[in-house]
Short mmCIF file of C-alpha atoms and ligand atoms in Angstrom, two decimals:
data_model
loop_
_atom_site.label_atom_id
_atom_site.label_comp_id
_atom_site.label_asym_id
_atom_site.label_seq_id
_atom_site.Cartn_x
_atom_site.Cartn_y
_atom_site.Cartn_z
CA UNK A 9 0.00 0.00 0.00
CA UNK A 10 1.31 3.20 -0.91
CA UNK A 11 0.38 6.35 1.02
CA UNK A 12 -1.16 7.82 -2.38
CA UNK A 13 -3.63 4.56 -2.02
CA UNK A 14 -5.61 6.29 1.15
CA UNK A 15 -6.48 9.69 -0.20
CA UNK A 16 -7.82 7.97 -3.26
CA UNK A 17 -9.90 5.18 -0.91
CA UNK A 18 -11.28 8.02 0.90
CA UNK A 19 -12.15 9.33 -2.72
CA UNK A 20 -14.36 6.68 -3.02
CA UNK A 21 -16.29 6.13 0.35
CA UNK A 22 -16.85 9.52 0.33
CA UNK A 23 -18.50 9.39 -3.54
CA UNK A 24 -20.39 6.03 -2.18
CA UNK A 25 -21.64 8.38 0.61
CA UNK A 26 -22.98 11.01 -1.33
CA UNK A 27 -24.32 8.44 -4.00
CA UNK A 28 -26.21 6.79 -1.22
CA UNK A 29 -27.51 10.01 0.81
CA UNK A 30 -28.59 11.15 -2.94
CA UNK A 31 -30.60 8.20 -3.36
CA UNK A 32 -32.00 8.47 0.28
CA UNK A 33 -32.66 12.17 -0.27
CA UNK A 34 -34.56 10.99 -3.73
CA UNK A 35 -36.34 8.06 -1.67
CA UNK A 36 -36.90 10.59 0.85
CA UNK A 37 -39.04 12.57 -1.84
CA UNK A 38 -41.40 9.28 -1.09
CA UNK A 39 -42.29 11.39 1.65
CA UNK A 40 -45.31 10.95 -0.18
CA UNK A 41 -47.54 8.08 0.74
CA UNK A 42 -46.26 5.60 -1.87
CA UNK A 43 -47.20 2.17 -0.34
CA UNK A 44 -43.62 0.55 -1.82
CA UNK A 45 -41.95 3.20 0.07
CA UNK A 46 -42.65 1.82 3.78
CA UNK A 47 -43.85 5.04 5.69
CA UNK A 48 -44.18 4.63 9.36
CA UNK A 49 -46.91 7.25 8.74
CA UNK A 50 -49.07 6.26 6.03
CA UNK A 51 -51.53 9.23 6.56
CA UNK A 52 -50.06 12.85 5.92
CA UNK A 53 -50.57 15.46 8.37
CA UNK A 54 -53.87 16.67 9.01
CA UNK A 55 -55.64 13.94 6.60
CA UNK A 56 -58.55 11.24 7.33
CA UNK A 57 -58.95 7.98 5.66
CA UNK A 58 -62.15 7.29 3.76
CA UNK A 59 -62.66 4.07 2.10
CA UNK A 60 -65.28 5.83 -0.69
CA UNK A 61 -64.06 8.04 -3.13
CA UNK A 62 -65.68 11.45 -2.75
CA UNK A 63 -66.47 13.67 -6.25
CA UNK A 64 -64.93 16.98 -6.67
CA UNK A 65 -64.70 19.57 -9.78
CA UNK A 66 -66.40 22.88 -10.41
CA UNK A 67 -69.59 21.38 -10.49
CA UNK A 68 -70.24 20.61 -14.42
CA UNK A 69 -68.46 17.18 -15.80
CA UNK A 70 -68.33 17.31 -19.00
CA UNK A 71 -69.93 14.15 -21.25
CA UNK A 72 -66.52 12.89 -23.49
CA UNK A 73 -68.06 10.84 -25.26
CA UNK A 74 -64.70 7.97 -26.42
CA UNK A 75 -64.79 9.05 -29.83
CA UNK A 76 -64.94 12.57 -29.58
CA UNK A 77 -62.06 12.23 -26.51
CA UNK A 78 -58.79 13.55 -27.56
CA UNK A 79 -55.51 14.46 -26.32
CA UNK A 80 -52.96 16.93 -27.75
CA UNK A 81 -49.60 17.75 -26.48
CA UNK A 82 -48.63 21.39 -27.27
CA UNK A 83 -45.74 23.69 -26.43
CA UNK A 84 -42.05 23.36 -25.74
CA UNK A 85 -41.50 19.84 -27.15
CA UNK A 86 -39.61 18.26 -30.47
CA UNK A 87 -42.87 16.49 -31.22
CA UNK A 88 -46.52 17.66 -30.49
CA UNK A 89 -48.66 14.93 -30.97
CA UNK A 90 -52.31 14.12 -30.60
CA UNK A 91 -53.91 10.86 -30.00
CA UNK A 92 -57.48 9.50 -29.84
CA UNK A 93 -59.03 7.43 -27.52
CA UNK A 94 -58.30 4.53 -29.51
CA UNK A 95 -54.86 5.38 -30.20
CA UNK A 96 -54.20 6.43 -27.12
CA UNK A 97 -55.14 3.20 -25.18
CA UNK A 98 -52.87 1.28 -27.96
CA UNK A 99 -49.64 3.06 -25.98
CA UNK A 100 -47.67 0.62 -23.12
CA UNK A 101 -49.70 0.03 -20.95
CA UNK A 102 -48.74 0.86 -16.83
CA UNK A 103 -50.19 0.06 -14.13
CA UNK A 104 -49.82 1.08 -10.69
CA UNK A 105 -50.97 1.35 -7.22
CA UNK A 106 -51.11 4.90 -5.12
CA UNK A 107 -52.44 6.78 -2.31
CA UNK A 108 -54.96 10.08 -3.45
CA UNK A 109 -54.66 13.06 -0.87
CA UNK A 110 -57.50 15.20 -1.32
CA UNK A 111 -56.65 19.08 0.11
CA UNK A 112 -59.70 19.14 1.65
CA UNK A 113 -58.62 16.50 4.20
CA UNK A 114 -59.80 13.11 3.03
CA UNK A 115 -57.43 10.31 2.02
CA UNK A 116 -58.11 7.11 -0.31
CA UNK A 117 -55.09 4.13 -0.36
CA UNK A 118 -54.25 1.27 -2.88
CA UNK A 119 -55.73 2.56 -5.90
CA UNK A 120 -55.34 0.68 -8.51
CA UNK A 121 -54.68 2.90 -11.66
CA UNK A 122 -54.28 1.46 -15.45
CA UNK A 123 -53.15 4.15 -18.39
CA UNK A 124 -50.19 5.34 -20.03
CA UNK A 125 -47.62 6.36 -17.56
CA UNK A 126 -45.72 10.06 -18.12
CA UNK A 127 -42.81 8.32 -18.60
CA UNK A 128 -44.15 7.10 -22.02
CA UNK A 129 -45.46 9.93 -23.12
CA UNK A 130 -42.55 12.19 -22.96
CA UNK A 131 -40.70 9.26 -24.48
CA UNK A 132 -43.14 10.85 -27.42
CA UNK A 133 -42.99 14.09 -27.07
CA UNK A 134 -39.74 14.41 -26.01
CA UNK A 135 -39.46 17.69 -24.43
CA UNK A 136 -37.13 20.59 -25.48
CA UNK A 137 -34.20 21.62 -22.69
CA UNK A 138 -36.58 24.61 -22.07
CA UNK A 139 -38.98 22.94 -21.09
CA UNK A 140 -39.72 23.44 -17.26
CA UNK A 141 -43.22 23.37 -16.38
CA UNK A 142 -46.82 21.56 -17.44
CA UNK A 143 -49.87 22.76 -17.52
CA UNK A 144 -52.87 20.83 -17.84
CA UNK A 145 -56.19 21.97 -19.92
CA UNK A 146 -59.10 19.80 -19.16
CA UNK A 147 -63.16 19.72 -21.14
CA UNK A 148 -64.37 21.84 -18.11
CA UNK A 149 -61.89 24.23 -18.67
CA UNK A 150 -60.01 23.55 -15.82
CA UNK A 151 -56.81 24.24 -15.85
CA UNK A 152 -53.37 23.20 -13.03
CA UNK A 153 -49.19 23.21 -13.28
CA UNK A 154 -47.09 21.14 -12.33
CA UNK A 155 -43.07 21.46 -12.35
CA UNK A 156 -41.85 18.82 -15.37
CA UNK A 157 -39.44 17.40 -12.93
CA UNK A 158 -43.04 15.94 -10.65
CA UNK A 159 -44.58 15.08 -14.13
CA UNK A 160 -41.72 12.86 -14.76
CA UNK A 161 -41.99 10.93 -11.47
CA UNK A 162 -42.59 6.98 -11.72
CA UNK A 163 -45.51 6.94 -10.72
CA UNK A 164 -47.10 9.51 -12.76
CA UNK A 165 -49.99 8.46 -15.51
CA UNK A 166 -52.69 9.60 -17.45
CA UNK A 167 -55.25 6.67 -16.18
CA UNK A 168 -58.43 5.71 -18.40
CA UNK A 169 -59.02 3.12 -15.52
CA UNK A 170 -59.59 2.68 -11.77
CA UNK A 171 -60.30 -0.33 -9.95
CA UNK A 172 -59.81 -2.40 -13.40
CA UNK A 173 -63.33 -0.03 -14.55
CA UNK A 174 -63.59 2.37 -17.21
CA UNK A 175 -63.22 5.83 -14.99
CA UNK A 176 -65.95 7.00 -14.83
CA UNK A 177 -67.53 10.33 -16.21
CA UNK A 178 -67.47 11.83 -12.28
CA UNK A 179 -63.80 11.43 -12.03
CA UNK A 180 -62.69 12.55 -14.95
CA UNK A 181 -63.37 9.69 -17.61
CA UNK A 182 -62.11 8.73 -20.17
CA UNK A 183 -59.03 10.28 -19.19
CA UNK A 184 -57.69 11.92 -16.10
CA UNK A 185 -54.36 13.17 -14.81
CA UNK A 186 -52.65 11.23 -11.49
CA UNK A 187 -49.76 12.30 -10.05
CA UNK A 188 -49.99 10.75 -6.48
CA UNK A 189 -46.80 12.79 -4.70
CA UNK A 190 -49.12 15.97 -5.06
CA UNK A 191 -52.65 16.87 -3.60
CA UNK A 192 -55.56 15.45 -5.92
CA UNK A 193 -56.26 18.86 -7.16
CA UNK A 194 -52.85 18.76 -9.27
CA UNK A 195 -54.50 15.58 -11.45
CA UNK A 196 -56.61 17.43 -13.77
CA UNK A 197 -59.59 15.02 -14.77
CA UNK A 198 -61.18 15.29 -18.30
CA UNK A 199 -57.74 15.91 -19.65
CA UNK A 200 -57.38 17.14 -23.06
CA UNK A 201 -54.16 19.32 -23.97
CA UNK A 202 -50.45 18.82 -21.66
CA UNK A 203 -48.69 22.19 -22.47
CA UNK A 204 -44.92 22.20 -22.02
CA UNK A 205 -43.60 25.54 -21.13
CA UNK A 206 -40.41 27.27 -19.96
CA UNK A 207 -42.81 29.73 -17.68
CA UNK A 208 -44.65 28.57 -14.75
CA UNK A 209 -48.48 29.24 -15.32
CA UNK A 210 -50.64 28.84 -11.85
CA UNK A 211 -54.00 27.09 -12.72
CA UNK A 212 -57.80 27.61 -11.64
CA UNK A 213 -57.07 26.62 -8.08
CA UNK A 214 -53.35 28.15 -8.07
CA UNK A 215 -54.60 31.83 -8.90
CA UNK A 216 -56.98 31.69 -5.91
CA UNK A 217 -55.21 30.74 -3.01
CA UNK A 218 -53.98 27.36 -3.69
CA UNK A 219 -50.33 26.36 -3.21
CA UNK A 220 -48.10 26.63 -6.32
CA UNK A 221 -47.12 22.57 -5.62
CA UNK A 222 -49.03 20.48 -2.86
CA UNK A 223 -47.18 18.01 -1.27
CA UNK A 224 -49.13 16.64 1.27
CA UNK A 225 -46.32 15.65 3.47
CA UNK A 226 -45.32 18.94 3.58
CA UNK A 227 -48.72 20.16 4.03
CA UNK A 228 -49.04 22.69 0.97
CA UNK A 229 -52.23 23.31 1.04
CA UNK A 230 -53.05 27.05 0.19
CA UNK A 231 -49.93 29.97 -0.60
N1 MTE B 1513 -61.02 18.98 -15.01
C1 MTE B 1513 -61.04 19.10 -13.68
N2 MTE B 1513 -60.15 18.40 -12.97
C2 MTE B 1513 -60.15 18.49 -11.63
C3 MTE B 1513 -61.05 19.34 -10.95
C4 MTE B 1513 -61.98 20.06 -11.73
O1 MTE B 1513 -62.83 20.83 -11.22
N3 MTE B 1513 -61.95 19.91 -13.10
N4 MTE B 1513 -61.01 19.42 -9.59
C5 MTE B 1513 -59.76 19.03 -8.93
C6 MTE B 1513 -59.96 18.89 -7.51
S1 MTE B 1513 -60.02 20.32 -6.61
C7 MTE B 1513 -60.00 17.66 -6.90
S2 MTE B 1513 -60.02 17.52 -5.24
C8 MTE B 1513 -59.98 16.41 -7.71
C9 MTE B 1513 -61.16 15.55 -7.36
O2 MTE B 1513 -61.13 14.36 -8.10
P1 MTE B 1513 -62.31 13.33 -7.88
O3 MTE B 1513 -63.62 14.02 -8.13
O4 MTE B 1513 -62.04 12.22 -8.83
O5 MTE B 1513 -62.20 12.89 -6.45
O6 MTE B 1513 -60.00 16.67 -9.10
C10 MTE B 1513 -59.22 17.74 -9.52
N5 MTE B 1513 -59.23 17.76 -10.94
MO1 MO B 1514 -60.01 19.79 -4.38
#
C-alpha cells in the first residue's frame, strides 16, 4: 500500500456516501404516501382515511363521449402529438398502485390505476431543454401546473381506468391526470391538452389561493 492509495480510498467512500444520501434524499421525496416506500406514517398530516371516493370539480363534468375524446400535447417539445381514444389506449400500458390526498382533508389508499404512464409519453414528445413546467387543460376548462421534474416521477400516468373499470364520467373519464406525490387537485380530470412551457403558469385553483405545488407531506395546502 502506498500512502497515495488512502487519499484515493477516501475518494471513493466519500462518492459512495454522497451516491447513497442522494438516493435516500430521492427516496426521501417518497415522503409521499407511496405504499412501496414503507412510511411509518401512512396518513399525511392533518388527513382522514375514507374508504369511498368522494367527487370533486367545479360542479359541471363534461360528457366525453370515447370518440370525440382527444388528447394533444402542445408547447415546448420536439414532437406535439395528438392521440385518440383509440390510439391512445394502444400506448404501453402501466399500471400502478397509489395513495390520493384530497386538500380538503380526506385520504383514499391502494388505488389501482391502469393508463399510459408520463414516462411514455414524454418518451413521445420528447421535451425541449426549455422545457420546465406543465400545464394541464381539461373539457371543463379547468386548468393546473405542475413542475416537469413531478410530471416525470414513476408513478405519474394519465389513467383511463380505476379499480380495473372504465373511470368513470365523475372522475374525470375517459381520461384523467394522477400524479400521487401531489394533492388530488394537481391531477386534472377530463384531460385534453399537456402544455410544455419554460414559464410557470398557476392554474384555476393556483390563482386563488392554492399552493403553487401540494405536497401533502409537507402540508401545501393554500400559498
Ligand atoms: N377537469 C377538472 N379536474 C379536476 C377538478 C376540476 O374541477 N376539473 N377538480 C380538482 C380537484 S379540486 C380535486 S379535489 C380532484 C377531485 O377528483 P375526484 O372528483 O375524482 O375525487 O379533481 C381535480 N381535478
Ligand atoms: Mo379539491
Amino acid at each position: 500500500m502506498s500512502g497515495d492509495d488512502k487519499p484515493f480510498l477516501l475518494g471513493q467512500i466519500k462518492d459512495k456516501l454522497i451516491r447513497s444520501k442522494q438516493q435516500w434524499a430521492e427516496a426521501g421525496r417518497a415522503i409521499t404516501g407511496r405504499p412501496d416506500m414503507g412510511h411509518v406514517n401512512r396518513l399525511p398530516p392533518g388527513q382522514k382515511l375514507t374508504a369511498n371516493w368522494p367527487v370533486l370539480d367545479l360542479g359541471v363534468q363534461p360528457d366525453v363521449k370515447p370518440q370525440n375524446w382527444r388528447l394533444r400535447v402542445t408547447g415546448a417539445v420536439e414532437h406535439p402529438l395528438h392521440w385518440t381514444l383509440e390510439e391512445f389506449r394502444a400506448l404501453p400500458p402501466f399500471e400502478s398502485v397509489s395513495d390520493i390526498h384530497c386538500v380538503t382533508t380526506w385520504s383514499r389508499y391502494d388505488n389501482h390505476w391502469q393508463g399510459v404512464s408520463a414516462k411514455t409519453l414524454l418518451d413521445l414528445v420528447k421535451p425541449r431543454p426549455e422545457a420546465k413546467h406543465v400545464i394541464f387543460h381539461a373539457y371543463d376548462g379547468y386548468t393546473t401546473n405542475v413542475s416537469l421534474k413531478a410530471f416525470s416521477d414513476d408513478n405519474v400516468l394519465l389513467a383511463w381506468a380505476w379499480e380495473g373499470q372504465p373511470l368513470t364520467r365523475e372522475h374525470g373519464g375517459p381520461v384523467r391526470v394522477v400524479i400521487p406525490d401531489w394533492y388530488l387537485w394537481k391531477s386534472a380530470k377530463w384531460v385534453t391538452r399537456i402544455h410544455f412551457s419554460a414559464e410557470d403558469k398557476p392554474g384555476f385553483w393556483e390563482v386563488r389561493g392554492y399552493h403553487n405545488e401540494g405536497d401533502p407531506w409537507k402540508e401545501e395546502r393554500y400559498s
